[in-house]
Coordinates of C-alpha atoms in Angstrom, one line a residue:
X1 CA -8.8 -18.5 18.9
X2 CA -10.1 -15.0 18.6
X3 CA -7.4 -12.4 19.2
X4 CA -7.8 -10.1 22.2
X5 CA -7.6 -6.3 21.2
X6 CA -5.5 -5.0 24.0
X7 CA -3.2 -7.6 24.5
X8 CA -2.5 -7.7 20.7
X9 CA -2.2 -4.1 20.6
X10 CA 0.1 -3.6 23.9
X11 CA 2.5 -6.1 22.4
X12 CA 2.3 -4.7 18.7
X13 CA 3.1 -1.1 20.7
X14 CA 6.1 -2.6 22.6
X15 CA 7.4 -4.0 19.7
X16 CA 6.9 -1.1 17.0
X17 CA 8.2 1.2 20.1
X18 CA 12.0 -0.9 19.8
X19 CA 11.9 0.1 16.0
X20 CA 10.7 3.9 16.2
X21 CA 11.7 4.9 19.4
X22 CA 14.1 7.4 17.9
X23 CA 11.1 8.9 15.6
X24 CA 8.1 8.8 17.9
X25 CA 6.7 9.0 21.7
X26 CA 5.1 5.4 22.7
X27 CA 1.7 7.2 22.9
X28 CA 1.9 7.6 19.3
X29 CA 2.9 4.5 18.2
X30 CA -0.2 3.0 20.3
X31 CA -2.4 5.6 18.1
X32 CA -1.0 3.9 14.8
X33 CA -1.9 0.6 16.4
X34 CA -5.1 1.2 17.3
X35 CA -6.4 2.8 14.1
X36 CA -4.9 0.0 12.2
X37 CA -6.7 -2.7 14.2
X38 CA -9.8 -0.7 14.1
X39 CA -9.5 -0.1 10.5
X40 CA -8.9 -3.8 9.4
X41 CA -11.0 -6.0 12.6
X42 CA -14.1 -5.2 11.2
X43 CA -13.7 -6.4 7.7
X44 CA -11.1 -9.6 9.2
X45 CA -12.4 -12.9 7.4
X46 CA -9.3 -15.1 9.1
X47 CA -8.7 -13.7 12.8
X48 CA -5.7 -15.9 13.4
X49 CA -4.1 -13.8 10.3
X50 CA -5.4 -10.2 11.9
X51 CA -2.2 -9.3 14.4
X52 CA 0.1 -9.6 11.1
X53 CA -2.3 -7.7 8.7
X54 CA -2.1 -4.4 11.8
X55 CA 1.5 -4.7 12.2
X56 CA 1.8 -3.9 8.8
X57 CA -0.4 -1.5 8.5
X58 CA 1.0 0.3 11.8
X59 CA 4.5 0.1 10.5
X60 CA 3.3 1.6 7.0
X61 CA 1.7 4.4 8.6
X62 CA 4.5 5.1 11.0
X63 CA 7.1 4.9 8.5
X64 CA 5.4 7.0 6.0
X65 CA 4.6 9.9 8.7
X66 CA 8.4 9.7 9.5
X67 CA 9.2 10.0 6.1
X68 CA 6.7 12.8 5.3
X69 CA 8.2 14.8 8.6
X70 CA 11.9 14.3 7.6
X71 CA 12.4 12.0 10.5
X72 CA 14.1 9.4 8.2
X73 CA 15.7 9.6 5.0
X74 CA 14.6 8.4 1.7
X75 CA 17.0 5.9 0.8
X76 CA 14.9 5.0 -3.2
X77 CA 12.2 7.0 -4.3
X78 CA 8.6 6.7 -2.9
X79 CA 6.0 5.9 -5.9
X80 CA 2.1 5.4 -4.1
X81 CA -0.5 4.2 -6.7
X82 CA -4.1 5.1 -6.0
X83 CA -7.2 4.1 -7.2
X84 CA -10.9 4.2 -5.6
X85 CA -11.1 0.8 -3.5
X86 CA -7.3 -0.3 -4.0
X87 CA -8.4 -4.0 -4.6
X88 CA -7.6 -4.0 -8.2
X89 CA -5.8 -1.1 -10.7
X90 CA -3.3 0.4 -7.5
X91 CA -2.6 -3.3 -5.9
X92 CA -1.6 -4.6 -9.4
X93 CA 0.3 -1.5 -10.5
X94 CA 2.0 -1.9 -6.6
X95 CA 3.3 -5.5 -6.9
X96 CA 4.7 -4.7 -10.5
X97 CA 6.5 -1.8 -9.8
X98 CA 8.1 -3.9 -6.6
X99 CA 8.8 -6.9 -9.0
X100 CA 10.0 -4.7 -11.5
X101 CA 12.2 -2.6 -9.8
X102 CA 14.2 -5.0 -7.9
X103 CA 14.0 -3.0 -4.6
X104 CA 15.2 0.4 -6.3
X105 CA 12.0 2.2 -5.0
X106 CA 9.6 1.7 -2.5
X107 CA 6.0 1.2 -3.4
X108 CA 3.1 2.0 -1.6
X109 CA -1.0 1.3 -2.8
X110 CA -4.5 3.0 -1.3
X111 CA -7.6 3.7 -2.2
X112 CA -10.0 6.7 -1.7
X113 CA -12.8 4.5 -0.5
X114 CA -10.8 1.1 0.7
X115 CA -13.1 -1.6 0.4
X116 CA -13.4 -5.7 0.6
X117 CA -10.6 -7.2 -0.2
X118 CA -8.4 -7.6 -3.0
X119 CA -9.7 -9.1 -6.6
X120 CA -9.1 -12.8 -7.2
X121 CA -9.1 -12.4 -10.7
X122 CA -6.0 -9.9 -9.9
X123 CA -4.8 -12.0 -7.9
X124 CA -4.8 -14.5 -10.7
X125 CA -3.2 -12.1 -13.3
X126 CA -0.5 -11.5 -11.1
X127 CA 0.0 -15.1 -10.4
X128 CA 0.9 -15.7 -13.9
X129 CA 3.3 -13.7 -14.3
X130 CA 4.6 -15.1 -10.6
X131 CA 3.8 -12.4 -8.3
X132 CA 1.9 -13.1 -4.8
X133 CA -1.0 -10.7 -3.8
X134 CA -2.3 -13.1 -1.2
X135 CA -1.0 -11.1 1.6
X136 CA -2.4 -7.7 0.1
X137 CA -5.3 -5.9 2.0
X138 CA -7.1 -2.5 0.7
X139 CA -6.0 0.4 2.5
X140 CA -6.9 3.8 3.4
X141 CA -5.3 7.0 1.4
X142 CA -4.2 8.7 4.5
X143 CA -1.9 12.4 4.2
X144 CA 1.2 10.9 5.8
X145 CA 1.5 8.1 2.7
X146 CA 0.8 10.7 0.2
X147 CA 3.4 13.5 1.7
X148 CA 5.8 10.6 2.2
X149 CA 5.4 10.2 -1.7
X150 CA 7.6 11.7 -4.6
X151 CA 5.3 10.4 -7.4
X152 CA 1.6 9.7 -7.1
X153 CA -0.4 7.3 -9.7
X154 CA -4.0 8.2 -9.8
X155 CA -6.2 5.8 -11.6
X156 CA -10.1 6.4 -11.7
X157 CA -10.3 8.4 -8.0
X158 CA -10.8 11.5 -9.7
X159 CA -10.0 14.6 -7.5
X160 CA -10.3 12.6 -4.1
X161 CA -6.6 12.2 -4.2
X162 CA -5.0 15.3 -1.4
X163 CA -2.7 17.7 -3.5
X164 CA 0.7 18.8 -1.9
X165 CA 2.7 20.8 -4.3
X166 CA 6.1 19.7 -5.2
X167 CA 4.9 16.1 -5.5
X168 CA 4.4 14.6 -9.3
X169 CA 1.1 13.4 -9.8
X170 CA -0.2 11.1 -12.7
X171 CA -3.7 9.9 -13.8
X172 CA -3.3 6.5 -16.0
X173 CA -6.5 6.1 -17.7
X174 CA -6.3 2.3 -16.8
X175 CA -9.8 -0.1 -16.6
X176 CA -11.2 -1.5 -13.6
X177 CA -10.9 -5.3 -13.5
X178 CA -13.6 -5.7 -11.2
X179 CA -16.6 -7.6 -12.9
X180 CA -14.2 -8.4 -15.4
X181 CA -13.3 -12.3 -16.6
X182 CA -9.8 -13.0 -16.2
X183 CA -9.1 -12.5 -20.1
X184 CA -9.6 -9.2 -20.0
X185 CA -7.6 -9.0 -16.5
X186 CA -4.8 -9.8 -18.7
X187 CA -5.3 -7.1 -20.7
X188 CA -5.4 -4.6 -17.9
X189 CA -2.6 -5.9 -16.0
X190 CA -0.4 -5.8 -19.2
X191 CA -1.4 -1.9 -20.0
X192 CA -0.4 -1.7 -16.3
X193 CA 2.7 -3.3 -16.6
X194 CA 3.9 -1.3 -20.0
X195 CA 3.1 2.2 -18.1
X196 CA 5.1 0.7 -14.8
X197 CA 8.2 -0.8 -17.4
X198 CA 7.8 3.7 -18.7
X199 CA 7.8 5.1 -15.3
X200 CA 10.8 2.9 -13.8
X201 CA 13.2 3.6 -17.4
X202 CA 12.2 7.5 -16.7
X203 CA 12.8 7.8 -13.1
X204 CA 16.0 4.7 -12.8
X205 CA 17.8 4.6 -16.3

């Protein structure tokens, strides 16, 4: 049965309104619900699936925007990975730093010009080596999630990535898997992982 916006959005609200009443007014946790829904209905392939997908993306947002204001504290650094349509390079390099790092940061992926969804011959990759990306959506590079950041991964966006000083940025010179057999996806996800396994020895060891 096809969702209904507003009673989707109302309950989402009233529920992300318990968890951030202490941060936010209600009127802006209804904004964060409402751009989320309109930023993932359109391109929604399993309605059924849609409430979940813009609870997530409402709770990113709102916690990254309380992050990036000092409304929370940073309990394990913030690493976002970046890349143009974050449905290959940034969602790989995401779900290995997470696996990786056993919980000692927190990860965050977007892309400068979201698109689709994410690769299944990423998906694939990352299934190998027994990490799930079926739940992963592309997602809009957004201030708060940047600013929220202490280390930013740029991979083929160029200079589309905002800069706020006092963050650490990167730019991995990593392949794009899209078009690509699942061989060389292998390939790409390994460089990924070797520059990951770098960046968590620097940054946790």
């Amino acid at each position: 049965m096809e969702p209904d916006r507003d009673t989707v959005t109302s309950q989402l609200a009233d529920d992300l309104t318990y968890s951030y009443q202490d941060s936010f007014e209600p009127a802006v946790i209804e904004k964060a619900v409402a751009e989320a829904w309109d930023l993932l209905a359109p391109a929604s392939t399993i309605r059924t699936y849609l409430p979940i997908l813009v609870a997530r993306q409402a709770r990113e947002q709102l916690m990254a925007t309380a992050q990036a204001e000092g409304r929370v504290a940073k309990k394990v650094p913030e690493i976002l990975f970046v890349c143009v349509h974050n449905a290959g390079r940034s969602q790989m390099a995401a779900a290995l730093t997470e696996h990786l790092s056993a919980r000692r940061v927190h990860v965050r992926s977007a892309g400068s010009a979201p698109t689709g969804d994410v690769l299944p011959v990423a998906i694939e990759a990352l299934r190998e080596r027994g990490i799930a990306l079926g739940t992963a959506y592309p997602k809009p590079l957004s201030d708060s999630v940047v600013k929220a950041a202490d280390i930013i991964v740029t991979m083929g966006c160029g200079d589309t990535c905002p800069y706020f000083p006092g963050k650490r940025y990167e730019d991995w010179d990593v392949a794009d898997p899209a078009g690509q057999p699942l061989e060389v996806v292998r390939d790409i996800r390994d460089d990924i992982q070797a520059r990951v396994t770098a960046l968590l020895r620097e940054i946790l060891d």
